[in-house]
Amino acid sequence: MSPMTKTFNFLARAMLALHLFPLIAIAQPSGNSIDTLQIGQHDGMTVVKIGLRQALTAPPSSFSVADPARIVFDFPQASNSLGRNVQQADQGELRSVNIVQAGDRTRMVLNLKKMTPFETRLEGGFVLVTLQSSMPPTAAAPAADKPAQHFPEVKGRVADEHFIRDITFRRGPAGDGVIAVDLADTNTGIDVRQQGTSLIVDFQKTQLPERLRRKLDVMDFATPVATVATTTVGENVRVTITPTGLWEHAAYQTDNQFVVQVKPVKDDPNKLFQGTQQRGFQGEKISLNFQNVAVRELLHVFADITGFNIVVADNVAGNVSLRLNDVPWDQALEIVMQQQNLAMRKNGNVLQIARAAELTRQEEDALKAKQALIDLESTKTESFQVNYQKADAISKLLTDSKQPVLSKRGTAVVDPYTNRIFVTDTPSRLNDVRQLIGAIDIPARQVLIEAKFVQASKTFSEALGARLSFTNTKDTFLRRGDPSVLLANAANPMSFSPGIPGGNTLRFALFNADATRIINLELQASEQDARAKTISSPRVVAENNSSAKISDGTTFYMTIPASGNTAASSTTIDASLSLTVTPQITPDGKVKMKLAVAKKSLAGAPTAQGVNVRNSEVTTDATVDNGGTLILGGVTVAESGESVDKVPVLGDIPIIGALFRSKTATASDSELLVFITPRILDPKLSF
């Protein structure tokens, strides 16, 4: 038998073996699974009965698409045990049912002829989906015979009139962009499709409030989504999502909330599947059973299976024996190449397969040749206008010796007057410089810092005193009358302060019949309670990652007298309240601030020797939502004092001594509160 005949017979047997083995793997259920699927008619309605191994506690999440008309159900932690992925129906409005398993989740898609209301309910281990049949226009169903709908009607509105309550955007834990749309009811037709590089979501016959007609620039959230624009198109509401780079999306609806997730996908040129495909092995599952087959012939079999053009190097040789059952073909190809120490490079639909060392050497030679061409490439000079950064700062970045952007022959010259950079280098390096300047020469985002300083103080004082005097105007045997035998006043060494001015006074007088001897008693008591509150509200705008300072107070000028050989000099003392803040905008739209609050005040009156300054300071780092308020406190001062002024000896006599002494008690409390409210200024929130 000739070699050509042997090769032909081998390929025929290989192709026959591929057709005899099943191409679809039957997943072994590890948890819940869909075991049965029945479709029937009941009272003019189509009923889809789904049997599960384990009963569900709640109906599965679902969403509907208007064009093409379909209803989608998601069964988490469940596998497909039906043994098929498609089931034809052609009953009522139902065309067919698709069952697709992805990981640990199974999605069931009901393909409809046109959109119709449906109801989902649980009966033991079954999920029943009832599709309402369309009624002829002339025969309206009675109200009592109207079946229950999955989408409840909105009271006070027409049945087919819907509206959107809110549209929000947030960043997911895996760096994905999440767009959540709150609907007024669940019976809203939704059409999700990819149009060019954008993702279009249309809500059928839906109204949009005027406040939601906007375009959100969400580039700073570090997700694949750049903008989210919401507009009205006829009777529909259209949400246009514009992603960047490689991405994939998923859409689902839970009750009245419709969610679209846009996930990033890393690009690997050597992967067989790119773009928005899922991760992992995704080739069609095949079964292979070969004994001592040549590697080159096996690679030709893979070319017939996959449809790729495969180029095999001359140094690829050897035999291999393998038996694979229900394995994705891309995984089988990778297993064969790893066993034979082969490597693959993909260019379009052409696969180049050779020894790993040989491919590495070829790539190294290609890089060396490319570098040699760069060294021989002619240089050009191009000027770059810098708008927001300093030209000299960018020049230092371009010529940094640790990580230079320019080549060995490249130079950069700065013109500080026009803030331009003149770069001389090869065209490829000039493109890199252009991209670098375009990425960093952007306006810095700004934050409006609104601060409120609230300084509250409370002062309390209490005083109690007495004044006693004796007057004698009658002549006695020893001497003439003395009008002030015992008088407590300021000129008398025995006097004392009876209280503070303005206090309440109570006087008593005892005298004889002819009023020649008089005893006067004067009691004074006073109590003062004072409260004060000072509020200042400064505002300042600071760039992202730049410091801003707010200060309010008084500057005291002091003169230090001459002493010895030291001449007289002057100095200033600031008694002020200051706030220093450095804002930083986080990727999720919050503001992280580094705060320093300082309060300086004079502790006593200035003297020739100097003055004492009281300093209180608070330093902290905090993260606040955009428009949120941070409260800083803790700068509290409390003072209290008590003094007694009395006549020696007499003031210490129990009970009676109260007439010869005065007592004063004071207490003061002061507290400083600082309210910080950051607001991100974003001028891009417009169409």
XYZ file of C-alpha atoms in Angstrom:
687
model
C 0.000 0.000 0.000
C 1.409 3.375 -1.003
C 2.093 6.133 1.588
C -0.553 8.337 0.003
C -3.157 5.587 0.418
C -2.125 5.037 4.048
C -2.488 8.734 4.782
C -5.902 8.881 3.146
C -7.133 5.829 5.084
C -5.828 7.294 8.357
C -7.597 10.604 7.829
C -10.829 8.794 6.907
C -10.710 6.732 10.101
C -9.962 9.856 12.156
C -12.904 11.762 10.712
C -15.182 8.753 11.269
C -14.064 8.562 14.910
C -14.833 12.247 15.382
C -18.374 11.771 14.088
C -19.016 8.696 16.221
C -18.108 10.410 19.507
C -20.635 12.943 20.918
C -19.720 16.552 20.412
C -21.573 17.924 23.401
C -20.497 17.099 26.931
C -23.178 16.149 29.378
C -22.353 18.050 32.547
C -22.457 15.964 35.686
C -24.674 17.817 38.134
C -23.002 18.782 41.363
C -25.908 20.727 42.826
C -29.335 21.584 41.495
C -30.230 20.700 37.907
C -33.003 21.003 35.331
C -34.245 17.424 34.787
C -37.499 17.804 32.823
C -39.078 20.325 30.444
C -42.708 20.005 29.328
C -44.754 22.372 27.139
C -48.538 22.227 26.859
C -51.818 24.166 26.526
C -54.272 24.900 29.346
C -57.382 27.106 29.018
C -56.000 28.696 25.868
C -52.678 29.554 27.525
C -49.237 28.038 26.952
C -47.694 26.472 30.058
C -43.979 25.657 30.333
C -43.320 23.185 33.170
C -39.701 23.018 34.352
C -38.742 20.177 36.698
C -35.796 20.695 39.070
C -33.909 18.246 41.214
C -34.215 20.588 44.213
C -37.199 22.837 44.816
C -36.577 26.592 44.625
C -37.492 28.941 47.445
C -38.248 31.855 45.082
C -39.050 32.167 41.364
C -35.965 32.516 39.150
C -34.878 35.983 38.053
C -36.034 36.928 34.579
C -36.105 39.711 32.017
C -37.767 40.184 28.657
C -36.552 41.518 25.304
C -38.978 43.078 22.834
C -37.023 42.686 19.586
C -36.547 39.818 19.071
C -39.359 38.825 21.434
C -38.005 36.565 24.144
C -38.170 35.924 27.888
C -35.007 34.928 29.737
C -34.819 32.990 33.031
C -31.618 32.446 35.031
C -31.203 29.422 37.313
C -28.123 29.954 39.527
C -26.201 26.986 40.880
C -27.990 24.682 38.443
C -26.897 22.510 35.519
C -28.619 21.275 32.383
C -29.474 17.586 32.692
C -31.947 17.461 29.778
C -29.391 16.165 27.315
C -30.356 18.839 24.782
C -29.947 22.567 24.318
C -32.949 23.308 22.088
C -36.569 22.192 22.227
C -39.091 23.169 19.578
C -42.580 24.160 20.771
C -44.757 25.987 18.171
C -47.595 26.321 20.672
C -49.427 29.593 21.104
C -46.944 32.462 21.069
C -44.013 30.167 21.951
C -41.689 29.145 19.131
C -38.885 27.285 20.896
C -36.870 27.032 24.100
C -33.061 27.313 24.367
C -31.229 25.957 27.427
C -27.612 27.093 27.774
C -25.307 26.256 30.670
C -22.476 28.672 31.493
C -20.374 27.667 34.487
C -22.607 27.037 37.490
C -25.593 28.892 35.958
C -28.171 27.754 33.420
C -30.091 30.246 31.275
C -33.430 29.337 29.686
C -34.635 31.497 26.782
C -38.247 31.372 25.596
C -38.333 32.481 21.940
C -41.726 34.099 21.245
C -43.592 35.141 18.152
C -44.436 38.409 19.874
C -44.255 39.782 23.389
C -46.981 38.562 25.738
C -47.521 38.849 29.497
C -46.502 35.851 31.578
C -46.738 34.507 35.103
C -44.164 32.523 37.071
C -45.066 30.418 40.098
C -43.627 27.501 42.078
C -45.348 24.175 42.648
C -43.139 21.867 44.678
C -40.085 21.002 42.601
C -41.555 22.547 39.440
C -41.451 26.058 37.997
C -44.550 26.908 35.949
C -44.358 29.687 33.357
C -47.783 30.620 31.952
C -47.907 32.637 28.720
C -51.140 34.534 28.121
C -52.665 33.898 24.701
C -53.426 36.864 22.482
C -57.178 37.616 22.274
C -58.907 38.686 19.044
C -59.573 42.436 18.932
C -63.351 41.912 18.826
C -63.567 39.457 21.712
C -62.340 41.062 24.905
C -61.921 38.739 27.863
C -64.116 39.455 30.879
C -62.417 41.055 33.851
C -63.136 38.031 36.004
C -61.502 35.656 33.457
C -58.333 37.719 33.036
C -55.345 35.580 34.090
C -52.856 36.845 36.654
C -49.820 38.549 35.072
C -46.227 38.466 36.086
C -46.021 42.229 35.520
C -48.458 44.092 37.818
C -50.263 47.071 36.404
C -49.475 50.540 37.687
C -52.493 52.147 39.310
C -53.664 55.370 37.728
C -51.910 54.678 34.395
C -52.718 53.046 31.122
C -51.733 49.393 30.995
C -49.146 49.864 28.210
C -47.641 53.086 29.621
C -44.378 52.740 31.527
C -41.768 55.135 32.899
C -38.273 55.125 34.380
C -37.738 56.284 37.941
C -33.959 56.536 38.128
C -30.723 55.581 36.353
C -27.542 55.084 38.388
C -23.971 54.008 37.669
C -21.469 52.364 39.987
C -18.215 50.450 39.819
C -18.381 46.733 40.524
C -15.880 44.807 42.658
C -14.136 43.358 39.576
C -13.728 46.731 37.840
C -16.922 46.306 35.821
C -19.372 49.124 35.093
C -22.877 48.522 36.478
C -25.799 50.518 35.042
C -28.992 50.088 37.115
C -32.347 51.282 35.754
C -35.278 51.494 38.202
C -38.569 50.857 36.410
C -42.056 51.739 37.573
C -43.281 48.215 36.750
C -41.848 44.931 35.522
C -44.010 44.679 32.369
C -41.645 46.792 30.252
C -40.314 45.570 26.940
C -36.517 45.813 26.768
C -34.288 45.413 23.733
C -30.526 45.037 24.305
C -28.233 45.005 21.276
C -24.714 45.955 20.260
C -24.492 48.682 17.611
C -20.971 49.346 16.409
C -18.808 49.984 19.441
C -21.781 50.968 21.633
C -24.353 49.009 23.600
C -27.955 50.100 23.012
C -30.772 49.437 25.515
C -34.277 50.418 24.341
C -37.260 50.521 26.722
C -40.451 50.142 24.696
C -43.279 52.699 25.146
C -41.626 54.224 28.190
C -41.605 57.770 29.531
C -38.479 59.507 30.827
C -38.473 62.356 33.392
C -36.729 65.512 32.267
C -34.147 65.273 35.067
C -32.905 61.917 33.698
C -32.248 63.207 30.157
C -28.536 63.507 30.587
C -25.138 62.175 29.611
C -22.929 60.741 32.350
C -19.154 60.862 31.890
C -17.966 57.932 34.025
C -14.428 57.611 32.680
C -12.944 58.364 36.122
C -14.532 55.220 37.612
C -11.843 53.089 35.886
C -14.306 50.738 34.153
C -14.725 49.843 30.461
C -17.675 52.290 30.294
C -16.824 55.815 29.115
C -20.263 57.465 28.871
C -23.915 56.625 29.534
C -26.387 58.768 27.565
C -30.159 58.661 28.106
C -32.511 60.096 25.487
C -35.995 59.561 24.074
C -36.548 58.093 20.598
C -40.189 58.363 19.663
C -42.195 56.456 22.271
C -39.108 54.644 23.534
C -36.329 55.508 25.966
C -32.820 54.721 24.721
C -29.797 54.257 26.979
C -26.564 54.356 24.957
C -23.584 52.815 26.732
C -20.197 53.603 25.158
C -17.443 51.222 26.346
C -13.749 51.323 25.460
C -11.268 48.524 24.867
C -12.241 44.850 25.002
C -15.374 44.113 26.980
C -18.302 41.787 27.452
C -21.731 42.489 28.869
C -24.464 40.746 30.809
C -28.044 41.951 31.331
C -30.612 40.755 33.842
C -33.736 42.025 35.561
C -34.734 41.576 39.212
C -38.219 42.786 40.055
C -38.361 46.454 38.978
C -34.632 46.890 38.434
C -32.895 46.223 35.120
C -29.098 45.882 35.371
C -26.444 45.917 32.639
C -22.907 44.851 33.561
C -19.993 45.720 31.262
C -16.922 43.693 32.205
C -13.347 44.250 30.979
C -11.607 41.526 28.922
C -7.843 41.368 28.590
C -6.517 41.014 25.055
C -4.075 38.162 24.371
C -3.038 37.888 20.723
C -2.107 34.221 21.153
C -5.560 33.223 22.389
C -7.797 31.456 19.936
C -10.884 33.399 21.073
C -10.771 37.166 21.574
C -13.044 40.145 22.104
C -16.145 39.816 24.193
C -15.916 36.029 24.510
C -15.929 34.402 27.903
C -12.774 33.194 29.562
C -11.533 29.595 29.532
C -11.719 26.981 26.792
C -14.619 27.628 24.445
C -14.059 25.354 21.478
C -16.566 22.739 20.452
C -16.172 19.570 22.492
C -14.630 16.618 20.666
C -13.440 13.097 21.439
C -10.096 11.769 20.180
C -8.653 8.246 20.346
C -5.296 7.769 18.594
C -2.482 5.324 19.188
C 1.045 6.233 18.118
C -0.059 8.831 15.587
C 2.366 11.308 14.043
C 2.150 14.804 15.552
C 2.124 16.464 12.128
C -0.812 14.330 10.996
C -2.688 15.059 14.231
C -2.219 18.792 13.695
C -3.760 18.426 10.221
C -6.758 16.762 11.874
C -7.102 19.804 14.146
C -7.006 22.015 11.043
C -9.956 20.103 9.577
C -11.899 20.334 12.863
C -11.316 23.984 13.673
C -11.263 25.600 10.256
C -7.995 27.412 11.078
C -5.058 27.457 8.669
C -2.201 25.678 10.438
C 1.449 26.054 9.380
C 3.739 23.436 10.935
C 7.507 23.946 11.106
C 9.880 21.364 9.591
C 11.418 20.479 12.946
C 8.080 19.278 14.383
C 8.244 15.490 14.541
C 7.417 12.551 16.769
C 4.409 10.461 17.644
C 1.742 10.786 20.300
C -0.966 8.566 21.786
C -4.032 10.135 23.321
C -7.578 9.383 24.296
C -9.763 12.397 25.083
C -13.504 12.292 25.643
C -15.728 15.400 25.431
C -12.883 17.945 25.636
C -12.947 21.418 23.991
C -10.781 21.299 20.898
C -8.696 24.296 21.977
C -7.883 22.520 25.249
C -6.979 19.335 23.361
C -4.672 21.302 21.065
C -2.966 22.944 24.052
C -2.449 19.541 25.719
C -0.773 18.147 22.589
C 1.519 21.178 22.228
C 2.565 21.081 25.900
C 3.380 17.379 25.671
C 5.522 17.877 22.560
C 7.146 21.133 23.792
C 5.516 23.118 21.022
C 4.342 26.713 20.930
C 1.753 28.545 18.864
C 1.485 32.012 17.417
C -1.829 33.245 15.983
C -2.094 35.749 13.153
C -5.690 36.201 12.046
C -6.992 32.731 11.135
C -3.504 31.297 10.658
C -1.818 29.273 13.414
C 1.954 28.923 13.304
C 3.145 25.893 15.294
C 6.817 25.156 15.946
C 9.218 24.237 18.715
C 9.020 26.700 21.584
C 12.737 27.474 21.445
C 12.537 28.060 17.701
C 9.632 30.520 18.025
C 11.436 32.338 20.822
C 14.553 32.664 18.689
C 12.520 33.965 15.763
C 10.888 36.597 17.937
C 14.256 37.674 19.335
C 15.659 38.029 15.803
C 12.603 40.047 14.791
C 13.029 42.382 17.754
C 16.724 42.865 17.007
C 15.965 43.649 13.392
C 13.274 46.104 14.438
C 15.666 47.796 16.853
C 18.289 48.022 14.124
C 15.766 49.721 11.834
C 14.904 52.184 14.597
C 18.571 53.051 15.047
C 18.860 53.713 11.300
C 15.534 55.532 10.987
C 15.731 59.240 10.203
C 14.721 61.708 12.917
C 12.103 64.441 12.775
C 11.288 67.449 14.921
C 7.790 68.114 16.200
C 6.467 70.746 18.577
C 3.891 69.978 21.277
C 1.739 72.654 22.890
C 1.289 71.962 26.600
C -1.960 73.393 27.948
C -2.344 72.383 31.588
C 1.029 71.044 32.726
C 4.413 72.748 32.880
C 6.522 72.124 29.816
C 9.734 71.711 31.825
C 8.088 69.030 34.027
C 7.080 67.011 30.955
C 10.554 67.470 29.498
C 12.095 65.931 32.632
C 9.680 63.018 32.324
C 10.651 62.422 28.700
C 14.398 62.510 29.367
C 14.412 60.631 32.659
C 17.496 58.397 32.699
C 15.794 55.650 34.718
C 12.887 55.224 32.293
C 13.469 57.333 29.181
C 10.720 57.784 26.638
C 12.999 59.164 23.959
C 15.542 57.089 22.083
C 19.274 57.529 22.398
C 19.198 60.085 19.606
C 16.127 61.926 20.915
C 16.240 65.405 22.453
C 13.659 67.715 24.026
C 13.866 71.528 24.195
C 11.463 73.671 26.260
C 10.248 77.165 25.410
C 8.961 78.542 28.751
C 7.416 81.639 27.138
C 4.929 79.687 24.986
C 4.985 76.561 27.201
C 5.869 74.364 24.235
C 8.178 71.369 23.869
C 10.238 70.736 20.734
C 11.076 67.029 20.450
C 13.484 65.539 17.937
C 13.303 61.746 17.526
C 12.184 58.934 15.220
C 8.535 58.937 14.036
C 7.652 55.902 16.169
C 9.002 57.559 19.307
C 7.221 60.795 18.399
C 3.957 58.841 18.391
C 4.764 57.578 21.895
C 5.507 61.135 23.032
C 2.225 62.362 21.515
C 0.251 59.677 23.353
C 2.044 60.387 26.626
C 1.422 64.140 26.467
C -2.204 63.559 25.502
C -2.661 61.283 28.517
C -1.133 63.569 31.158
C -1.850 67.051 29.759
C -5.456 67.151 30.941
C -7.255 69.623 33.204
C -7.140 68.643 36.831
C -10.466 67.939 38.470
C -11.463 70.454 41.099
C -13.172 70.122 44.458
C -15.199 72.837 46.167
C -14.483 72.736 49.910
C -17.215 74.290 52.038
C -16.168 74.706 55.677
C -18.138 75.911 58.660
C -16.386 76.857 61.890
C -18.777 76.826 64.837
C -17.263 78.121 68.076
C -19.614 77.874 71.078
C -18.861 79.201 74.566
C -20.706 79.259 77.880
C -19.820 81.422 80.918
C -21.364 81.203 84.375
C -20.548 83.331 87.464
C -22.060 83.503 90.923
C -21.269 85.949 93.768
C -22.599 86.423 97.274
C -21.540 89.190 99.735
C -22.631 91.248 102.793
C -21.999 94.813 104.103
C -22.388 95.622 107.825
C -22.170 99.128 109.396
C -22.936 100.810 112.773
C -23.756 104.513 113.226
C -23.759 106.345 116.595
C -24.701 110.057 116.610
C -25.409 110.421 120.392
C -22.801 111.933 122.732
C -21.583 109.585 125.469
C -19.660 110.070 128.628
C -16.391 109.125 127.066
C -16.580 110.886 123.728
C -18.803 112.467 121.221
C -20.810 110.529 118.684
C -18.891 108.730 115.889
C -20.888 108.261 112.707
C -18.815 105.223 111.573
C -17.875 103.033 114.441
C -17.997 99.888 112.274
C -18.337 100.415 108.586
C -17.271 97.972 105.868
C -16.166 100.032 102.912
C -13.307 100.216 100.477
C -11.310 102.736 102.544
C -11.444 100.659 105.679
C -8.892 97.862 106.170
C -11.685 95.693 107.498
C -13.826 96.153 104.398
C -14.619 93.428 101.860
C -16.310 93.230 98.480
C -19.980 92.416 98.884
C -20.409 90.975 95.363
C -20.195 92.161 91.809
C -21.732 95.367 90.485
C -25.247 95.081 89.277
C -26.238 92.371 91.746
C -29.510 92.320 93.601
C -29.308 94.195 96.950
C -31.298 93.657 100.135
C -30.876 96.147 103.052
C -31.936 95.950 106.719
C -31.704 98.739 109.389
C -32.154 98.598 113.196
C -32.297 101.863 115.173
C -33.493 103.202 118.495
C -36.442 105.471 119.035
C -34.576 108.696 118.532
C -32.530 107.247 115.649
C -29.201 107.984 117.228
C -27.861 104.443 116.947
C -28.340 102.616 113.662
C -27.164 99.169 112.508
C -27.246 98.668 108.720
C -26.990 95.260 106.971
C -26.697 95.074 103.197
C -26.809 91.737 101.357
C -25.831 91.487 97.694
C -26.148 88.436 95.434
C -25.483 88.070 91.715
C -25.589 85.272 89.116
C -24.682 85.590 85.435
C -25.148 82.981 82.680
C -23.818 83.917 79.203
C -23.830 81.844 75.993
C -22.162 82.752 72.699
C -21.850 81.092 69.290
C -19.679 82.221 66.390
C -20.120 80.775 62.881
C -17.857 81.421 59.897
C -18.397 79.781 56.495
C -15.396 80.106 54.174
C -15.252 78.360 50.785
C -12.308 77.473 48.618
C -11.768 75.547 45.370
C -8.788 73.172 45.276
C -7.405 71.047 42.478
C -7.195 67.294 42.868
C -4.196 66.329 45.059
C -3.398 70.006 45.747
C -3.498 71.702 49.141
C -5.818 74.556 50.110
C -5.763 76.617 53.304
C -8.498 78.610 55.027
C -7.531 80.912 57.918
C -9.432 83.411 60.070
C -8.099 85.352 63.061
C -6.110 88.330 64.326
C -2.400 89.170 64.062
C -0.847 90.868 67.121
C 2.233 93.055 66.704
C 4.594 93.176 69.707
C 7.701 95.238 70.406
C 10.492 93.608 72.382
C 12.399 96.322 74.319
C 16.161 96.639 74.155
C 18.136 94.686 76.696
C 21.883 95.126 77.150
C 23.576 94.883 73.787
C 20.358 93.658 72.125
C 18.468 96.281 70.193
C 14.720 96.581 70.311
C 12.820 94.448 67.822
C 9.259 93.676 66.817
C 7.459 90.389 66.177
C 4.021 89.208 65.178
C 1.823 86.597 66.822
C -1.071 85.000 64.932
C -4.138 84.194 66.984
C -6.127 82.498 64.246
C -8.191 79.487 63.306
C -6.910 77.712 60.170
C -7.895 74.702 58.084
C -5.540 73.004 55.608
C -7.093 70.369 53.333
C -5.708 68.243 50.492
C -8.510 66.552 48.501
C -8.089 63.406 46.432
C -10.863 62.118 44.159
C -11.153 58.328 44.330
C -12.132 56.198 41.284
C -15.576 55.496 42.785
C -16.447 59.214 43.009
C -15.675 59.835 46.682
C -13.310 62.447 48.127
C -10.417 61.479 50.365
C -9.150 64.431 52.392
C -6.080 65.078 54.486
C -7.170 67.643 57.092
C -5.284 69.794 59.599
C -7.231 72.141 61.907
C -5.229 74.524 64.114
C -6.448 77.114 66.619
C -4.086 79.638 68.231
C -5.202 82.117 70.891
C -3.546 84.391 73.430
C -3.361 82.974 76.955
C -3.293 86.263 78.871
C -2.554 89.881 78.123
C 0.715 90.743 76.338
C 3.516 92.057 78.554
C 7.000 93.420 78.001
C 8.435 89.948 78.566
C 6.193 88.414 75.904
C 2.884 86.627 75.652
C 1.716 83.052 76.047
C -0.019 81.414 73.083
C -2.453 78.517 73.440
C -2.340 76.094 70.493
C -4.934 73.396 69.697
C -4.522 71.200 66.604
C -6.363 68.245 64.977
C -4.885 66.239 62.067
C -6.757 63.396 60.356
C -7.423 61.571 57.085
C -11.020 60.837 56.098
C -13.023 59.701 53.048
C -16.393 61.373 52.390
C -19.030 60.876 49.707
C -19.384 63.590 47.097
C -21.593 66.206 48.779
C -21.334 64.522 52.197
C -20.374 66.322 55.392
C -17.553 65.478 57.783
C -17.750 66.799 61.359
C -14.551 67.423 63.324
C -14.731 68.158 67.044
C -12.726 67.596 70.152
C -11.165 71.045 70.623
C -12.856 71.678 73.974
C -11.686 73.997 76.781
C -13.323 74.002 80.236
C -12.295 76.384 83.055
C -13.670 76.856 86.559
C -12.641 78.973 89.567
C -13.759 80.002 93.037
C -12.544 82.905 95.246
C -13.411 84.024 98.787
C -12.837 87.573 100.114
C -13.348 87.953 103.887
C -12.461 89.895 107.046
C -9.817 87.977 109.003
C -11.120 86.110 112.042
C -14.648 87.516 111.694
C -15.186 85.837 108.358
C -14.361 82.431 109.867
C -17.003 82.562 112.600
C -19.711 79.987 111.905
C -23.032 81.430 110.719
C -22.153 85.009 111.721
C -19.032 84.924 109.572
C -21.226 85.039 106.459
C -21.726 88.728 107.205
C -17.997 89.392 106.865
C -17.085 87.488 103.679
C -17.852 87.371 99.979
C -17.699 84.290 97.689
C -17.386 84.287 93.893
C -17.573 81.190 91.626
C -16.927 81.204 87.860
C -17.113 78.499 85.153
C -16.570 78.691 81.388
C -16.786 76.093 78.591
C -15.821 76.538 74.931
C -15.917 74.051 72.047
C -14.892 74.202 68.407
C -16.736 72.227 65.699
C -15.642 72.114 62.058
C -18.017 70.957 59.289
C -16.323 70.005 55.985
C -18.397 69.398 52.825
C -16.513 68.523 49.589
C -18.233 68.785 46.211
C -16.631 67.584 42.997
C -16.849 70.157 40.209
C -17.361 68.282 36.950
C -18.141 70.463 33.910
C -18.513 67.414 31.629
C -22.007 66.452 32.782
C -23.667 67.819 29.643
C -24.626 66.704 26.164
